[in-house]
XYZ file of C-alpha atoms in Angstrom:
408
model
C -18.885 22.660 15.811
C -20.084 22.625 12.283
C -22.566 19.417 11.800
C -20.759 18.618 8.606
C -17.237 19.266 9.569
C -18.065 16.679 12.944
C -19.257 14.129 10.053
C -16.530 14.573 8.323
C -14.085 14.118 11.100
C -16.139 10.766 12.250
C -15.652 9.503 8.804
C -11.975 10.283 8.182
C -10.160 9.961 11.282
C -11.244 6.529 12.369
C -10.274 5.229 8.761
C -7.116 7.312 9.132
C -6.032 5.378 12.073
C -6.629 2.020 10.406
C -4.559 2.951 7.524
C -1.761 4.306 9.472
C -1.769 0.891 11.092
C -1.566 -0.894 7.722
C 1.369 1.030 6.727
C 3.299 0.761 9.716
C 3.026 -3.142 9.673
C 3.588 -2.896 5.877
C 7.222 -1.326 6.269
C 8.470 -2.027 9.692
C 10.300 -4.900 8.666
C 12.761 -2.536 6.761
C 13.863 -1.728 10.095
C 14.171 -4.671 12.210
C 15.379 -7.264 9.193
C 18.795 -7.443 11.172
C 17.049 -8.466 14.110
C 14.850 -10.917 12.339
C 17.920 -12.071 10.512
C 19.781 -12.622 13.764
C 17.239 -14.272 15.775
C 16.117 -16.585 12.886
C 19.582 -17.166 10.969
C 17.305 -16.938 7.795
C 18.645 -15.653 4.416
C 17.447 -12.817 1.898
C 14.948 -15.294 0.305
C 13.382 -16.443 3.545
C 13.220 -12.735 4.787
C 11.471 -11.864 1.672
C 9.163 -14.815 2.068
C 8.481 -13.697 5.771
C 7.848 -10.270 4.860
C 5.689 -10.538 1.498
C 3.298 -12.941 3.286
C 1.403 -9.773 4.295
C 1.339 -9.060 0.589
C -0.135 -12.554 -0.134
C -2.858 -12.623 2.687
C -3.786 -9.209 1.514
C -4.176 -10.086 -1.864
C -6.398 -12.994 -1.236
C -9.205 -11.031 0.700
C -9.341 -8.441 -2.212
C -12.377 -9.790 -4.419
C -14.672 -11.198 -1.212
C -13.625 -7.640 0.293
C -15.078 -5.988 -2.844
C -18.294 -7.736 -2.439
C -18.572 -7.256 1.174
C -17.774 -3.175 1.008
C -20.732 -2.992 -1.318
C -22.987 -5.325 0.425
C -22.029 -4.450 4.455
C -20.628 -1.121 4.472
C -16.799 -0.160 5.332
C -17.552 0.260 9.091
C -18.407 -3.037 9.829
C -16.028 -4.691 7.250
C -12.920 -3.094 8.348
C -13.977 -3.071 11.976
C -14.139 -6.897 11.920
C -10.901 -7.851 9.629
C -8.702 -5.613 12.085
C -9.401 -7.400 15.227
C -7.554 -10.270 12.937
C -4.679 -7.944 12.678
C -4.636 -7.498 16.226
C -4.299 -10.946 16.921
C -1.800 -11.748 14.159
C 0.270 -9.414 15.902
C 0.169 -11.072 19.113
C 0.822 -14.190 17.464
C 3.904 -12.509 15.534
C 5.024 -11.523 18.786
C 5.033 -14.832 20.689
C 6.333 -16.863 17.932
C 9.864 -18.343 17.827
C 9.895 -20.103 14.491
C 9.511 -18.943 11.162
C 6.381 -20.925 10.502
C 4.804 -19.092 13.091
C 6.164 -15.560 12.380
C 4.924 -16.426 8.941
C 1.302 -17.049 10.215
C 1.284 -14.054 12.538
C 2.307 -11.887 9.366
C -0.021 -13.403 7.198
C -3.312 -12.631 9.810
C -2.098 -9.074 9.849
C -2.026 -8.867 6.000
C -5.640 -10.322 6.006
C -6.480 -8.328 8.788
C -5.484 -4.783 7.301
C -6.686 -5.437 3.875
C -9.793 -3.431 4.009
C -7.773 -0.172 5.405
C -7.621 1.593 2.431
C -10.289 0.094 0.346
C -13.204 0.767 3.009
C -11.681 4.394 3.402
C -12.133 4.553 -0.419
C -15.424 3.244 -0.498
C -16.291 5.552 2.367
C -15.260 8.497 1.026
C -17.375 7.465 -2.172
C -20.122 7.623 -0.168
C -19.778 10.595 2.018
C -17.634 13.034 -0.362
C -18.586 14.477 -3.971
C -16.467 13.157 -6.980
C -14.335 16.297 -7.151
C -12.823 15.568 -3.696
C -12.127 12.053 -4.013
C -8.187 12.605 -5.424
C -7.519 15.005 -2.404
C -9.564 12.815 0.710
C -7.836 9.623 -0.780
C -4.589 11.573 -0.702
C -4.870 12.901 2.919
C -5.812 9.080 3.518
C -2.576 7.953 2.049
C -0.797 10.290 4.138
C -1.961 8.941 7.367
C -0.291 5.597 5.960
C 2.575 7.581 5.240
C 2.570 8.626 9.178
C 2.350 4.993 9.656
C 5.371 4.551 7.575
C 6.854 7.416 9.268
C 6.856 5.869 12.430
C 7.942 2.295 11.759
C 11.719 4.439 10.819
C 13.464 6.221 13.751
C 10.694 5.889 16.228
C 10.679 1.921 15.957
C 14.378 2.110 16.290
C 14.401 4.046 19.318
C 11.534 1.619 20.751
C 14.316 -1.029 19.939
C 16.872 0.761 22.678
C 14.183 -0.192 25.103
C 12.547 -3.166 24.187
C 12.561 -5.936 21.339
C 10.889 -6.319 18.465
C 8.488 -8.571 19.993
C 7.465 -5.920 22.525
C 7.041 -3.730 19.654
C 4.490 -6.298 18.068
C 2.736 -6.809 21.615
C 2.009 -3.082 21.706
C 0.885 -2.868 18.254
C -1.694 -5.709 18.612
C -3.117 -4.191 21.357
C -3.606 -0.804 19.810
C -4.816 -2.482 16.815
C -7.905 -4.037 18.615
C -8.759 -0.620 19.889
C -8.717 1.004 16.734
C -11.248 -1.841 15.627
C -13.584 -0.697 18.417
C -13.260 3.011 17.336
C -14.317 2.542 13.772
C -17.332 0.223 14.674
C -18.305 2.910 17.297
C -17.491 6.231 15.873
C -18.034 6.220 12.093
C -21.830 6.472 10.703
C -23.724 4.249 8.282
C -24.716 5.150 5.195
C -26.431 3.325 2.557
C -25.391 2.599 -0.941
C -26.846 1.782 -3.871
C -25.175 -1.650 -4.532
C -25.787 -2.469 -0.738
C -28.939 -4.651 -1.339
C -27.805 -6.462 -4.513
C -27.823 -10.427 -4.448
C -24.436 -12.259 -4.608
C -25.304 -13.015 -8.044
C -25.636 -9.339 -9.184
C -22.647 -8.779 -7.195
C -20.062 -11.190 -8.947
C -21.532 -9.875 -12.124
C -20.540 -6.751 -11.144
C -16.892 -8.440 -10.567
C -16.731 -9.438 -14.219
C -18.372 -6.075 -15.520
C -14.999 -4.903 -13.512
C -12.695 -7.323 -14.971
C -13.911 -7.276 -18.858
C -13.374 -3.541 -19.382
C -10.798 -2.182 -21.232
C -10.843 0.959 -19.441
C -9.709 -1.101 -16.239
C -7.095 -3.322 -18.226
C -5.924 -0.110 -19.834
C -4.731 1.336 -16.452
C -4.613 -1.512 -13.935
C -1.217 -3.268 -15.123
C 0.907 0.038 -15.226
C -0.809 0.793 -11.596
C -0.067 -2.491 -10.261
C 3.716 -2.697 -11.139
C 4.231 0.944 -9.886
C 2.602 0.378 -6.802
C 4.031 -3.010 -6.204
C 7.978 -2.007 -6.893
C 7.034 0.969 -4.461
C 5.825 -1.788 -2.092
C 8.266 -4.323 -2.267
C 11.159 -2.073 -2.099
C 10.237 0.447 0.421
C 8.711 -2.032 2.267
C 11.767 -4.107 2.780
C 14.775 -3.964 0.584
C 15.394 -0.203 0.864
C 16.740 -0.757 4.338
C 19.212 -3.355 3.452
C 20.249 -1.556 0.052
C 21.196 1.627 2.400
C 23.071 -0.935 4.818
C 24.782 -2.645 2.175
C 25.251 -0.381 -0.613
C 25.226 2.965 1.132
C 27.383 1.981 4.018
C 25.052 3.238 6.554
C 24.677 2.257 10.382
C 21.350 1.160 11.358
C 20.292 4.387 12.710
C 21.204 6.400 9.574
C 19.427 3.639 7.578
C 16.168 4.563 10.033
C 16.554 8.200 9.424
C 17.054 7.712 5.628
C 13.581 5.774 5.635
C 12.381 8.328 7.709
C 12.934 11.016 5.101
C 11.262 8.564 2.174
C 8.429 8.347 4.281
C 8.121 12.095 4.850
C 8.678 12.504 1.019
C 5.718 9.515 0.536
C 3.483 11.945 2.794
C 4.262 15.036 0.935
C 3.553 13.042 -2.731
C 0.466 11.771 -1.690
C -0.957 15.295 -0.575
C 0.933 16.943 -3.183
C 0.142 14.856 -6.106
C -3.602 14.723 -4.867
C -3.623 18.560 -4.792
C -2.255 18.711 -7.919
C -4.300 16.194 -9.661
C -7.626 17.869 -8.339
C -6.099 21.433 -9.732
C -5.430 20.119 -13.084
C -8.419 18.194 -13.524
C -10.192 21.433 -13.468
C -7.824 23.049 -15.895
C -8.670 19.920 -18.273
C -5.840 17.463 -17.685
C -7.400 14.242 -16.316
C -6.254 12.643 -12.984
C -5.303 9.692 -15.148
C -2.568 11.854 -17.090
C -1.367 13.217 -13.868
C -1.063 9.558 -12.306
C 0.965 8.463 -15.733
C 3.304 10.939 -15.633
C 4.335 10.605 -11.897
C 4.523 6.858 -12.508
C 6.937 7.982 -15.450
C 9.224 10.011 -13.261
C 8.896 7.398 -10.416
C 10.472 4.744 -13.290
C 13.494 7.623 -14.029
C 14.040 7.625 -10.150
C 14.560 3.761 -10.079
C 16.562 3.677 -12.791
C 19.114 6.593 -11.609
C 19.187 4.326 -8.059
C 20.007 0.975 -10.100
C 22.477 3.038 -12.023
C 24.554 4.229 -8.765
C 23.401 7.750 -8.510
C 21.724 6.669 -5.416
C 23.689 4.897 -3.340
C 24.616 7.585 -0.776
C 22.264 9.835 -2.555
C 19.108 10.845 -0.222
C 17.607 13.525 -2.168
C 16.898 10.411 -5.129
C 15.460 8.296 -2.102
C 13.220 11.523 -1.430
C 12.085 11.307 -5.205
C 11.477 7.573 -4.627
C 9.483 8.020 -2.062
C 7.711 11.130 -3.547
C 6.748 9.857 -7.222
C 6.268 6.551 -5.840
C 2.717 7.720 -4.827
C 1.714 8.391 -7.853
C -0.229 5.074 -8.426
C -2.568 5.516 -6.375
C -3.930 8.633 -7.714
C -4.949 6.118 -10.844
C -7.449 4.559 -8.213
C -9.375 7.604 -8.189
C -9.383 7.795 -12.035
C -10.614 3.941 -12.297
C -13.639 5.030 -10.004
C -14.632 7.880 -11.949
C -14.949 5.365 -14.995
C -17.445 3.076 -13.122
C -20.676 3.316 -11.717
C -20.426 4.618 -7.763
C -21.951 1.220 -6.763
C -19.009 -0.546 -8.252
C -16.504 1.427 -6.568
C -15.680 -1.134 -4.083
C -14.990 -3.889 -6.775
C -12.900 -1.487 -9.172
C -10.642 -0.294 -6.099
C -10.314 -3.819 -4.542
C -9.522 -5.493 -8.017
C -6.373 -3.110 -8.575
C -5.461 -3.839 -5.039
C -5.656 -7.737 -5.595
C -3.428 -7.148 -8.617
C -1.305 -4.794 -6.740
C -0.610 -6.987 -3.691
C -0.295 -10.291 -5.748
C 2.992 -8.842 -7.498
C 4.085 -7.101 -4.620
C 4.160 -10.635 -3.073
C 6.089 -12.098 -5.641
C 8.062 -9.068 -6.575
C 9.254 -8.876 -2.747
C 10.425 -12.226 -2.416
C 11.709 -12.630 -5.731
C 14.046 -9.434 -5.187
C 15.218 -11.643 -1.858
C 15.710 -15.088 -4.124
C 17.763 -13.075 -6.748
C 19.863 -11.520 -3.960
C 20.579 -14.831 -2.730
C 22.215 -15.858 -6.025
C 25.451 -13.977 -5.244
C 27.606 -14.850 -2.343
C 27.035 -13.106 1.140
C 30.065 -10.774 2.359
C 32.023 -11.747 4.889
C 30.293 -9.083 7.229
C 26.941 -10.356 6.197
C 26.329 -7.782 3.606
C 24.672 -8.702 0.346
C 25.946 -8.291 -3.223
C 25.277 -4.871 -5.120
C 24.971 -7.052 -8.059
C 22.251 -8.814 -6.460
C 20.249 -5.713 -5.673
C 20.950 -4.265 -8.945
C 19.535 -7.188 -11.070
C 16.318 -7.397 -8.320
C 15.612 -3.849 -8.870
C 15.927 -3.750 -12.523
C 13.420 -6.911 -13.397
C 10.621 -4.824 -11.420
C 11.635 -1.464 -13.549
C 11.678 -3.558 -16.947
C 8.017 -4.824 -16.079
C 6.784 -0.991 -15.079
C 8.582 0.372 -18.809
C 6.629 -2.774 -20.359
C 3.041 -1.532 -18.817
C 3.857 1.623 -19.345
C 3.998 0.741 -22.726
C 0.838 -1.065 -23.289
C -0.951 1.835 -21.304
C -0.088 4.248 -24.438
C -1.112 0.950 -26.751
C -4.643 0.966 -24.697
C -5.162 4.818 -24.954
C -4.795 5.168 -28.611
C -7.156 2.079 -28.990
C -9.762 3.432 -26.815
C -9.855 6.864 -28.629
C -10.302 5.363 -31.880
C -13.508 3.648 -30.495
């Protein structure tokens, strides 16, 4: 096999496995939510807190993660952290209390916190700039496969074992992937690896003091946070309570969302690359996609998406648009800052996703639970509308900041 192809596979496949697991962990609660509610006897607010703990643990690691990636490289960083994810899955599987489950979920979030950013850093080191949107799209597609496995395959597995058995298997598999990344991925030096800690922290300040960063970061943050909050938990209960679907139908619908997400990651990544060659910036493609994502959310909120699988497919497809902006931001800064740029955005995304996923549950809990245990449509609509309104405000800021930068 051609040496360059072999190297590409050694870089891509291990990191793809890591992100596959990261996304599987992220969205699996949308399918197992009824089992968690039944076993723990919790309401929507507690369910939102339990699930969103993944996001706050993930977010808390992002700024130090950027420094670690730029100093020690993606291979060592991700392999080390995945050990915590594997142990967290085992803790989750063995816990009988809400506190124990939150601890396990938090360890999982911490452990998979490098799965996307380490891959992006590796691709900056190993691939040319013009290939970043495309290879990033394939990386995200690997996450989409994880989301896909978290739907009907998990529901089918629940007929053989319970959610504890599933998480025990995931914990062992995660530890094996950590070993694969450490042994298979080659090393490559980066310009910033030998920087002092003081200079690396100065790089963080450079990123967070840049208007180029803050023009795009709020819009990307709110778009991705809404996508993660809803797909990762509340889409499942919505389909059950609003669309009246049974468990297998919910899982099948979420599978379509995951398939659309895979198509979006690959298709929009390829489109962004093609349009960039035609003179249309990656950022323009990303902003347009995020606008279409907002339109889709509005249609679902207004009631057109109750039983409309096509709308939820659009939700999965256009919900991936925000990730294209990561490549655009990386192109706006020197390559040695790429780890800090992408982890800076991720910090914001997962902080807001934590708050949003928990807040949606708290808002839903303001309405009485139905006699059959279903949550009120008005609660879902209120929670989803708040997330959409924040995105609209960030889109307005994006246009204002773009106009200001054009005059400079």
